[in-house]
mmCIF file with all atom_site columns, C-alpha atoms in Angstrom:
data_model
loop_
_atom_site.group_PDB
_atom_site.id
_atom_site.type_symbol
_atom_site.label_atom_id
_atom_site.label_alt_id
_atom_site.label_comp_id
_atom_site.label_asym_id
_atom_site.label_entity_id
_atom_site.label_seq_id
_atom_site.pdbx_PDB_ins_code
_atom_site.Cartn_x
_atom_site.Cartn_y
_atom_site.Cartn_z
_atom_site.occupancy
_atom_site.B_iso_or_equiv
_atom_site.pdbx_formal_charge
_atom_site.auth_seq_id
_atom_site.auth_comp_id
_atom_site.auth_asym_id
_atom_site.auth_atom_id
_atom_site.pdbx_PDB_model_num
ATOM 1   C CA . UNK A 1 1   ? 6.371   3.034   -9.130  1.00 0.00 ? 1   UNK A CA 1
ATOM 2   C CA . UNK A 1 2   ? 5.868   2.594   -12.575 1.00 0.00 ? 2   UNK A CA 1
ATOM 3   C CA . UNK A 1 3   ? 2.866   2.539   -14.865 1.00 0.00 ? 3   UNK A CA 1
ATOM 4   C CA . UNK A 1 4   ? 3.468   -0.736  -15.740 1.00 0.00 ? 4   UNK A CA 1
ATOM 5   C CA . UNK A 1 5   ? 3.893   -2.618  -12.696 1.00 0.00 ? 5   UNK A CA 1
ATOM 6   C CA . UNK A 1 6   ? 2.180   -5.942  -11.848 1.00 0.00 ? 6   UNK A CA 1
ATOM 7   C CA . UNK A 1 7   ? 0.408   -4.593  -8.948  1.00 0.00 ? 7   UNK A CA 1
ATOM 8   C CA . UNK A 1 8   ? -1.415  -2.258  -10.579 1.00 0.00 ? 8   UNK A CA 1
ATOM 9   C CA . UNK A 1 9   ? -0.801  0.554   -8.128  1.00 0.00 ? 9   UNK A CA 1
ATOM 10  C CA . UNK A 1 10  ? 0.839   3.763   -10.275 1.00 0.00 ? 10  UNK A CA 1
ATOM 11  C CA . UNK A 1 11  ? -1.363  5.808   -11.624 1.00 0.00 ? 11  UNK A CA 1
ATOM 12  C CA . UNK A 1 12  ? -5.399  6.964   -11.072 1.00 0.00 ? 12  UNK A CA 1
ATOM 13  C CA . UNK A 1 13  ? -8.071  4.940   -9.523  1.00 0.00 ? 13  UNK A CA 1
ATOM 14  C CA . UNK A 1 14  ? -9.328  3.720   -12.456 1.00 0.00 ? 14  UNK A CA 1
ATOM 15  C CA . UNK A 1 15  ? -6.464  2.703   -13.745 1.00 0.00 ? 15  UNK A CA 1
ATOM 16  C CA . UNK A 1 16  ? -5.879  0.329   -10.982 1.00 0.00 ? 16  UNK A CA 1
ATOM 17  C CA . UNK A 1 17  ? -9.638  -0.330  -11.346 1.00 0.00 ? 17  UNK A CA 1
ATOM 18  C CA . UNK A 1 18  ? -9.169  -1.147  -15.003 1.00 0.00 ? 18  UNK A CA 1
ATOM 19  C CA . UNK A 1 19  ? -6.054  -2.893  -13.987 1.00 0.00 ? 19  UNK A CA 1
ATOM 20  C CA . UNK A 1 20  ? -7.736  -5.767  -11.705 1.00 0.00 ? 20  UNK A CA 1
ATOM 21  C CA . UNK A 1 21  ? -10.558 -6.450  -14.207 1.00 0.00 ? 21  UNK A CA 1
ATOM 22  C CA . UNK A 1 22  ? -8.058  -7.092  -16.788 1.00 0.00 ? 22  UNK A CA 1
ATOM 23  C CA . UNK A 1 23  ? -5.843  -9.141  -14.316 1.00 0.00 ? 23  UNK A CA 1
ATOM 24  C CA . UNK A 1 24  ? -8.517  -10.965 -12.473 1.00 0.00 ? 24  UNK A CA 1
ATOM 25  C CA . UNK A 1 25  ? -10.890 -13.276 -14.645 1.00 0.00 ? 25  UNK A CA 1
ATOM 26  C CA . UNK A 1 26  ? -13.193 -15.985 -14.781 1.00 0.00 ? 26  UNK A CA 1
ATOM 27  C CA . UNK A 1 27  ? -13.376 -19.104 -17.040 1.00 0.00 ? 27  UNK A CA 1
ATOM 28  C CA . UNK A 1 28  ? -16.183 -20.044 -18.989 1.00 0.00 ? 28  UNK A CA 1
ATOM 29  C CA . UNK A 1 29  ? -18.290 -23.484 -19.720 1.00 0.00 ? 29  UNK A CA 1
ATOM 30  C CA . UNK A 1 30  ? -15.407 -23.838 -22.449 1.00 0.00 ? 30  UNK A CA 1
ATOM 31  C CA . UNK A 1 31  ? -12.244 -23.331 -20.378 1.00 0.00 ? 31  UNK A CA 1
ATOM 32  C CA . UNK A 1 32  ? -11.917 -19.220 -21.433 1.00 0.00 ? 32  UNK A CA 1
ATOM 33  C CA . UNK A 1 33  ? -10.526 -17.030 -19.212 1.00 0.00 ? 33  UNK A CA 1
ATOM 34  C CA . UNK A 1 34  ? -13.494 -14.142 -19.148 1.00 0.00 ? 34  UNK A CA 1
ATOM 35  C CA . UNK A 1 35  ? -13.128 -10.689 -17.948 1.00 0.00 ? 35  UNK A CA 1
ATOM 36  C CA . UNK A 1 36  ? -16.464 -9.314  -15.031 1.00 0.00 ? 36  UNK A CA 1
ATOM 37  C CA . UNK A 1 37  ? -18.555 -7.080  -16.313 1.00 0.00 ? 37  UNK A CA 1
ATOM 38  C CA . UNK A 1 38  ? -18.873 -3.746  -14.607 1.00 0.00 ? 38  UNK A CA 1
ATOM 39  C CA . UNK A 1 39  ? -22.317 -4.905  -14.310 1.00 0.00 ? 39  UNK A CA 1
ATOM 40  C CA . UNK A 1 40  ? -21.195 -8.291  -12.714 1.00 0.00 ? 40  UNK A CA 1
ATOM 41  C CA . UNK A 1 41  ? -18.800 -6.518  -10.113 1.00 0.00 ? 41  UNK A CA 1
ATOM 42  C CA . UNK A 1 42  ? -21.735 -4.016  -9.072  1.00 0.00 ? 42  UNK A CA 1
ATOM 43  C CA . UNK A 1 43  ? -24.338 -6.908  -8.316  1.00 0.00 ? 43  UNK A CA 1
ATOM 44  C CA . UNK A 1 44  ? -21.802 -9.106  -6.851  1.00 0.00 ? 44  UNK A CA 1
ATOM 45  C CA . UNK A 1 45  ? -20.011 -6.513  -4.467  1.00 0.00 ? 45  UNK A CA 1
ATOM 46  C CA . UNK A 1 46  ? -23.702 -5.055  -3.300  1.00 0.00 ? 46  UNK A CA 1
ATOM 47  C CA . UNK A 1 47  ? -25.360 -8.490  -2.783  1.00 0.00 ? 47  UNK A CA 1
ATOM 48  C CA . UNK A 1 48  ? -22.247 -9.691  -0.796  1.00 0.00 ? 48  UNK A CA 1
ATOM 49  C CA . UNK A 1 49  ? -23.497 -9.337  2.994   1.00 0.00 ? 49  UNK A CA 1
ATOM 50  C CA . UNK A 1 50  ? -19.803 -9.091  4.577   1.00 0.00 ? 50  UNK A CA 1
ATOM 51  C CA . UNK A 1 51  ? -19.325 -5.316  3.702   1.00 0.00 ? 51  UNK A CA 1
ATOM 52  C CA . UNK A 1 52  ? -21.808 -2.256  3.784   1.00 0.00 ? 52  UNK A CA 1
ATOM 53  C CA . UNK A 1 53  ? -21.153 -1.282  0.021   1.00 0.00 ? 53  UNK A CA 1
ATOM 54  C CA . UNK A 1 54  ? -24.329 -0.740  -2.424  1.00 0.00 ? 54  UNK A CA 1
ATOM 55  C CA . UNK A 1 55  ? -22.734 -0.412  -6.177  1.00 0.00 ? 55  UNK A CA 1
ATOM 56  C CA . UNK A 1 56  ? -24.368 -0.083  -9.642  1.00 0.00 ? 56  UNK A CA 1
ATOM 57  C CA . UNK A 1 57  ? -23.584 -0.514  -12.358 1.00 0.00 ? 57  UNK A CA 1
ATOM 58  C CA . UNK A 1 58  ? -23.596 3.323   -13.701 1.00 0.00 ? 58  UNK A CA 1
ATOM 59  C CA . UNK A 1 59  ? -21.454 3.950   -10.412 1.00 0.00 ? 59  UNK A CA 1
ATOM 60  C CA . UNK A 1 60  ? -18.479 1.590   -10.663 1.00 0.00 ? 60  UNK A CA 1
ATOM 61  C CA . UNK A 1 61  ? -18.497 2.483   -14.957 1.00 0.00 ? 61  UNK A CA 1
ATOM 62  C CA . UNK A 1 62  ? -17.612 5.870   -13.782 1.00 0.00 ? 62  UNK A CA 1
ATOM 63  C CA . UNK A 1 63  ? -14.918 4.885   -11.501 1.00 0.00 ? 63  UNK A CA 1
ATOM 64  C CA . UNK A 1 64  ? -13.740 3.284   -14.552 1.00 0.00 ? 64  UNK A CA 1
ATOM 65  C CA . UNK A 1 65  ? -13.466 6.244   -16.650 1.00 0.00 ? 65  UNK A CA 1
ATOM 66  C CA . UNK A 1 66  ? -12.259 8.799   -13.862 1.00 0.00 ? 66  UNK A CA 1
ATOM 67  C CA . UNK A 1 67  ? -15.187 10.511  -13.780 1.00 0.00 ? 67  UNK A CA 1
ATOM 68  C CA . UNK A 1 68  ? -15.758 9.670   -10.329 1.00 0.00 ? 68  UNK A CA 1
ATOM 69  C CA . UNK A 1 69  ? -12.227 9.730   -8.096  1.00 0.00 ? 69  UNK A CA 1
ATOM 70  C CA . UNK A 1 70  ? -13.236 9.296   -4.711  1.00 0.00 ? 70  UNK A CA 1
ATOM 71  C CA . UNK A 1 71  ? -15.962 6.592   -3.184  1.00 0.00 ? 71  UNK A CA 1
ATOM 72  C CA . UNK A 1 72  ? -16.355 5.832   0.173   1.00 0.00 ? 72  UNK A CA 1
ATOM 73  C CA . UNK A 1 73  ? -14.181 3.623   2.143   1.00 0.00 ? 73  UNK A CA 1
ATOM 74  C CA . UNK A 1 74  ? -17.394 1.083   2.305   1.00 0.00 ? 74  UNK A CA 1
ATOM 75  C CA . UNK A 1 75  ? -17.376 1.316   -1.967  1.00 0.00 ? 75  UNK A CA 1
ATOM 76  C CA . UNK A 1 76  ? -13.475 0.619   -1.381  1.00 0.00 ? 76  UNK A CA 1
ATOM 77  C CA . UNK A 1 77  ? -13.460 -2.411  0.838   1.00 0.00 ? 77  UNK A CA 1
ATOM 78  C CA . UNK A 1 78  ? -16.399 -4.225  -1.145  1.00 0.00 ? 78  UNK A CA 1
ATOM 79  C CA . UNK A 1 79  ? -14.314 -4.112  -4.733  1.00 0.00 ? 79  UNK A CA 1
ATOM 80  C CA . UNK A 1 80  ? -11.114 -4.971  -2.806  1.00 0.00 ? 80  UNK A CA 1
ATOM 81  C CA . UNK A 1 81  ? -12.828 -8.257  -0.958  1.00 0.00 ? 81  UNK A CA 1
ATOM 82  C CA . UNK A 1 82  ? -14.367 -8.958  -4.357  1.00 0.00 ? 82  UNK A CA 1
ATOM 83  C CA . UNK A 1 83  ? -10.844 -8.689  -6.793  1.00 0.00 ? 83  UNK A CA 1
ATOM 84  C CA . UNK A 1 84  ? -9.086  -10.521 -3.445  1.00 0.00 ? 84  UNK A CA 1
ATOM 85  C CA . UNK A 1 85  ? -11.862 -13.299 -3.491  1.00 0.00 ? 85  UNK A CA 1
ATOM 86  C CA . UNK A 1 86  ? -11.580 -13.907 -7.164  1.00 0.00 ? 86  UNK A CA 1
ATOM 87  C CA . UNK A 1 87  ? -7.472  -13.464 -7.727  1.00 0.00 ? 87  UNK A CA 1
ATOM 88  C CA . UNK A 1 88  ? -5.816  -16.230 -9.543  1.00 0.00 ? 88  UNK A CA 1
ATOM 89  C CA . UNK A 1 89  ? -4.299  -18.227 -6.612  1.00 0.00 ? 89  UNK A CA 1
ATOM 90  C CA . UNK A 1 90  ? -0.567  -17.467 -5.481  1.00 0.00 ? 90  UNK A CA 1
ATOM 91  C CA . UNK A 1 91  ? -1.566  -13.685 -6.582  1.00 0.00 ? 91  UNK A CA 1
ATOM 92  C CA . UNK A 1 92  ? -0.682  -10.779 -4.385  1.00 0.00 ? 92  UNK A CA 1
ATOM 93  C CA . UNK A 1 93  ? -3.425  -9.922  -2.109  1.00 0.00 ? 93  UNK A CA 1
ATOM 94  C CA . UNK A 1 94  ? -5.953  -7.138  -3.201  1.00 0.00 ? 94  UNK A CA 1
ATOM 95  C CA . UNK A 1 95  ? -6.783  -4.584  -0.426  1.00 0.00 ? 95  UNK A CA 1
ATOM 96  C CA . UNK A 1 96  ? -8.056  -1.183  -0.250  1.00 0.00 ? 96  UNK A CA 1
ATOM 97  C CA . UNK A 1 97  ? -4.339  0.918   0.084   1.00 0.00 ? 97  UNK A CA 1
ATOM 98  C CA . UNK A 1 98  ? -3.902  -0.933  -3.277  1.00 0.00 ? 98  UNK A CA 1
ATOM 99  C CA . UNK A 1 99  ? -7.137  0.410   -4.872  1.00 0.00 ? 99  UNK A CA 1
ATOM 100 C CA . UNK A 1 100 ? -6.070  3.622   -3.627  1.00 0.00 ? 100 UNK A CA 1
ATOM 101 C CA . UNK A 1 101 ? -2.542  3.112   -4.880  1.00 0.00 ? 101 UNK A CA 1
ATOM 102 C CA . UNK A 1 102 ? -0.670  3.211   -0.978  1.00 0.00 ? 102 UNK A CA 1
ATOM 103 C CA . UNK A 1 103 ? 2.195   0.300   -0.941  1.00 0.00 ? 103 UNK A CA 1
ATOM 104 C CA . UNK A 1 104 ? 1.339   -2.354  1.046   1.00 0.00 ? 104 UNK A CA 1
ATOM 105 C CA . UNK A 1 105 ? 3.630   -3.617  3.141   1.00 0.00 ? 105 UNK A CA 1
ATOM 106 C CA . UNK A 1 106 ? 5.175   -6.856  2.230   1.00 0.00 ? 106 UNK A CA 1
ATOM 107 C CA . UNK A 1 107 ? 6.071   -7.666  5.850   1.00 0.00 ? 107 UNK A CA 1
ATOM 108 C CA . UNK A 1 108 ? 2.569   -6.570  6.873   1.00 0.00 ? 108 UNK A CA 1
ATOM 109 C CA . UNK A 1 109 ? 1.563   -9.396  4.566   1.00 0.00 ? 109 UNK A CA 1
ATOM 110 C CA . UNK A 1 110 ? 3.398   -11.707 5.892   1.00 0.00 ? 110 UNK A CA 1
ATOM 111 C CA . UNK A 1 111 ? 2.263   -11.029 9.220   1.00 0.00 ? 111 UNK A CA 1
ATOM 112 C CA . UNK A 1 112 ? -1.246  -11.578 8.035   1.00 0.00 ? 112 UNK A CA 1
ATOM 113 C CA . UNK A 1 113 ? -0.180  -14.886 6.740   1.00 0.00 ? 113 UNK A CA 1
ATOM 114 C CA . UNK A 1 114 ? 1.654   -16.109 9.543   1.00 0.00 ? 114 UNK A CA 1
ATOM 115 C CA . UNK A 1 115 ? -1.304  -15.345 11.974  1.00 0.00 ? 115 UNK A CA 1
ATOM 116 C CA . UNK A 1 116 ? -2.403  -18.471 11.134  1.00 0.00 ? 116 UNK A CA 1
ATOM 117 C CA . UNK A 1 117 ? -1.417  -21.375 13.594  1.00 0.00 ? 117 UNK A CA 1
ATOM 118 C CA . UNK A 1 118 ? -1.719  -23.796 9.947   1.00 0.00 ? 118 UNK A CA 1
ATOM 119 C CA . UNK A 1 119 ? 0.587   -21.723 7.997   1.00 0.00 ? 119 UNK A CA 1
ATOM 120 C CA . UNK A 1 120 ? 3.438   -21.309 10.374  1.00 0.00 ? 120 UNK A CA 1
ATOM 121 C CA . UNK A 1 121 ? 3.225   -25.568 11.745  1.00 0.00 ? 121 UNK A CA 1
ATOM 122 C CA . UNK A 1 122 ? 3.866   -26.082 7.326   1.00 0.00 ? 122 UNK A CA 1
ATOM 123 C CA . UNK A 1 123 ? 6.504   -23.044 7.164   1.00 0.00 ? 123 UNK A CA 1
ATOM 124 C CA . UNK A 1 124 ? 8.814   -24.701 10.081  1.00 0.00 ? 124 UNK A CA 1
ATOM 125 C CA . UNK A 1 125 ? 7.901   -28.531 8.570   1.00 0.00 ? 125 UNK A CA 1
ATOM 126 C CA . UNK A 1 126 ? 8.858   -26.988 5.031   1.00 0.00 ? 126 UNK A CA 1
ATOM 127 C CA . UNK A 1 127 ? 12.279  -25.143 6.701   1.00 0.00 ? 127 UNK A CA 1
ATOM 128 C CA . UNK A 1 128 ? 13.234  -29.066 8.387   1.00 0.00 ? 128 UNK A CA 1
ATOM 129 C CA . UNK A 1 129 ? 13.007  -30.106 4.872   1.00 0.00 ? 129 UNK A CA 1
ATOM 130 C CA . UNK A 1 130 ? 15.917  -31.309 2.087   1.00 0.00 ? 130 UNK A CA 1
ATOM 131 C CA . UNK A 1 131 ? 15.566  -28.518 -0.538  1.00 0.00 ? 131 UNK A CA 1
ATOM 132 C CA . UNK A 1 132 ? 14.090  -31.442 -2.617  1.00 0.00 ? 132 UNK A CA 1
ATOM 133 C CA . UNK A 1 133 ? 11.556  -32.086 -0.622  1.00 0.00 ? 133 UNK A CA 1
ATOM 134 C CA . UNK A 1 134 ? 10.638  -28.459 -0.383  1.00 0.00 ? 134 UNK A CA 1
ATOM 135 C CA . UNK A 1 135 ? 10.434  -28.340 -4.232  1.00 0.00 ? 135 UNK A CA 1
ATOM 136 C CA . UNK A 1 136 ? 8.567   -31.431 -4.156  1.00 0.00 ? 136 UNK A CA 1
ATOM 137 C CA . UNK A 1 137 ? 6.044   -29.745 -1.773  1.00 0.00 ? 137 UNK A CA 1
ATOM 138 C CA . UNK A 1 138 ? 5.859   -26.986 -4.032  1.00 0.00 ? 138 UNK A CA 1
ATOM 139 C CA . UNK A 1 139 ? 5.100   -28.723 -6.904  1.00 0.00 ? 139 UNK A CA 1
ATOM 140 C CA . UNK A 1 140 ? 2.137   -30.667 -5.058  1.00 0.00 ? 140 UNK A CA 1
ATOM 141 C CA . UNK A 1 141 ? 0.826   -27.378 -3.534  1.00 0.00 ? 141 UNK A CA 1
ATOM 142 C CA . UNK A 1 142 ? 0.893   -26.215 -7.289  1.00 0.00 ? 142 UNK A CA 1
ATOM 143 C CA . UNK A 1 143 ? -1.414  -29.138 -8.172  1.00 0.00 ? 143 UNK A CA 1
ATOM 144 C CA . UNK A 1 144 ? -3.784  -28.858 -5.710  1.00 0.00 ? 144 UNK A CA 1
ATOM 145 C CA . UNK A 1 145 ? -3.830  -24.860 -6.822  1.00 0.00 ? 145 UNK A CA 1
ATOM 146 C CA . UNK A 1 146 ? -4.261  -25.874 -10.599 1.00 0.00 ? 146 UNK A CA 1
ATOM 147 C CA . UNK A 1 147 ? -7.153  -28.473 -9.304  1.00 0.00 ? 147 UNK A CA 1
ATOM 148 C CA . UNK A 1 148 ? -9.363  -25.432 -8.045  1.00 0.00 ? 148 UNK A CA 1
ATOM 149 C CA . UNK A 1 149 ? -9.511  -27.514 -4.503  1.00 0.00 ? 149 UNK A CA 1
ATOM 150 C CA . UNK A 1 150 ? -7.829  -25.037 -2.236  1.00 0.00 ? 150 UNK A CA 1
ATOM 151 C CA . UNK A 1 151 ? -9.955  -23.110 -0.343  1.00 0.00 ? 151 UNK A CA 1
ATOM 152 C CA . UNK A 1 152 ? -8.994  -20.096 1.025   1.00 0.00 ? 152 UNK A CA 1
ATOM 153 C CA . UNK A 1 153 ? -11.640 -20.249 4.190   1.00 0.00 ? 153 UNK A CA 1
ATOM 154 C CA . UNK A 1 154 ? -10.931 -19.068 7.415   1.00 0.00 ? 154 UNK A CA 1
ATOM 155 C CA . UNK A 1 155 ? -9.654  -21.996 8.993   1.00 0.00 ? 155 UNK A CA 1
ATOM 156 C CA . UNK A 1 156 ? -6.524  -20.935 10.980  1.00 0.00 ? 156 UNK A CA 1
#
């Protein structure tokens, strides 16, 4: 792959560290898109209770700046669930082979998707559909995206 590519995956860990927390943002009281803090990622990623992972703030700056090249698996999963939780929506999905810069498998991801019972009843409404209707559909789920009111739970 190539330096350059969206997904962030050629090159060291930190660059596909430094990669996601120029890609994945916040916005601010004033409508700013905001890049985390190091410091942010660290408390946010140890206080979450889903994952093992205990990072600070010293830790993860290293990763940064290559000084440190290899965390645990536990350090792995908790930045990948954080960047994945916090991706701008219709964004690739953020897992651990992409921290560590393995291709994911598109069809692997699709798979994932598909699991749910939700997804697939819309997918074979959507493929009954006039291809206006389909782009019609699109443009809705667009809105509700732009809106901030889909939720990404684990309703299947």
């Amino acid at each position: 792959m190539m330096a350059g590519d969206d997904q962030g995956r050629a090159g060291s860990l930190a660059e596909r560290l430094n990669a996601l927390f120029a890609r994945v943002r916040w916005c601010d009281a004033h409508g700013r898109q905001r890049e985390y803090s190091t410091a942010e990622v660290a408390k946010a990623v140890t206080a979450d209770p889903l994952h093992p992972a205990t990072l600070s703030r010293s830790y993860l700056a290293m990763l940064r700046n290559g000084s440190h090249a290899n965390p645990t698996l536990a350090v792995l999963e908790g930045l990948a669930k954080f960047f994945h939780d916090h991706r701008p929506p219709g964004s690739p999905s953020i897992t651990v082979q992409s921290l560590v810069g393995q291709q994911d498998d598109p069809e692997d991801e699709l798979r994932r998707q598909l699991a749910s019972r939700q997804v697939r009843m819309i997918a074979m409404r959507a493929g009954a559909m006039t291809p206006t209707m389909r782009e019609q559909l699109l443009k809705m789920i667009d809105t509700f995206d732009q809106d901030g009111s889909t939720d990404p739970g684990t309703r299947t």
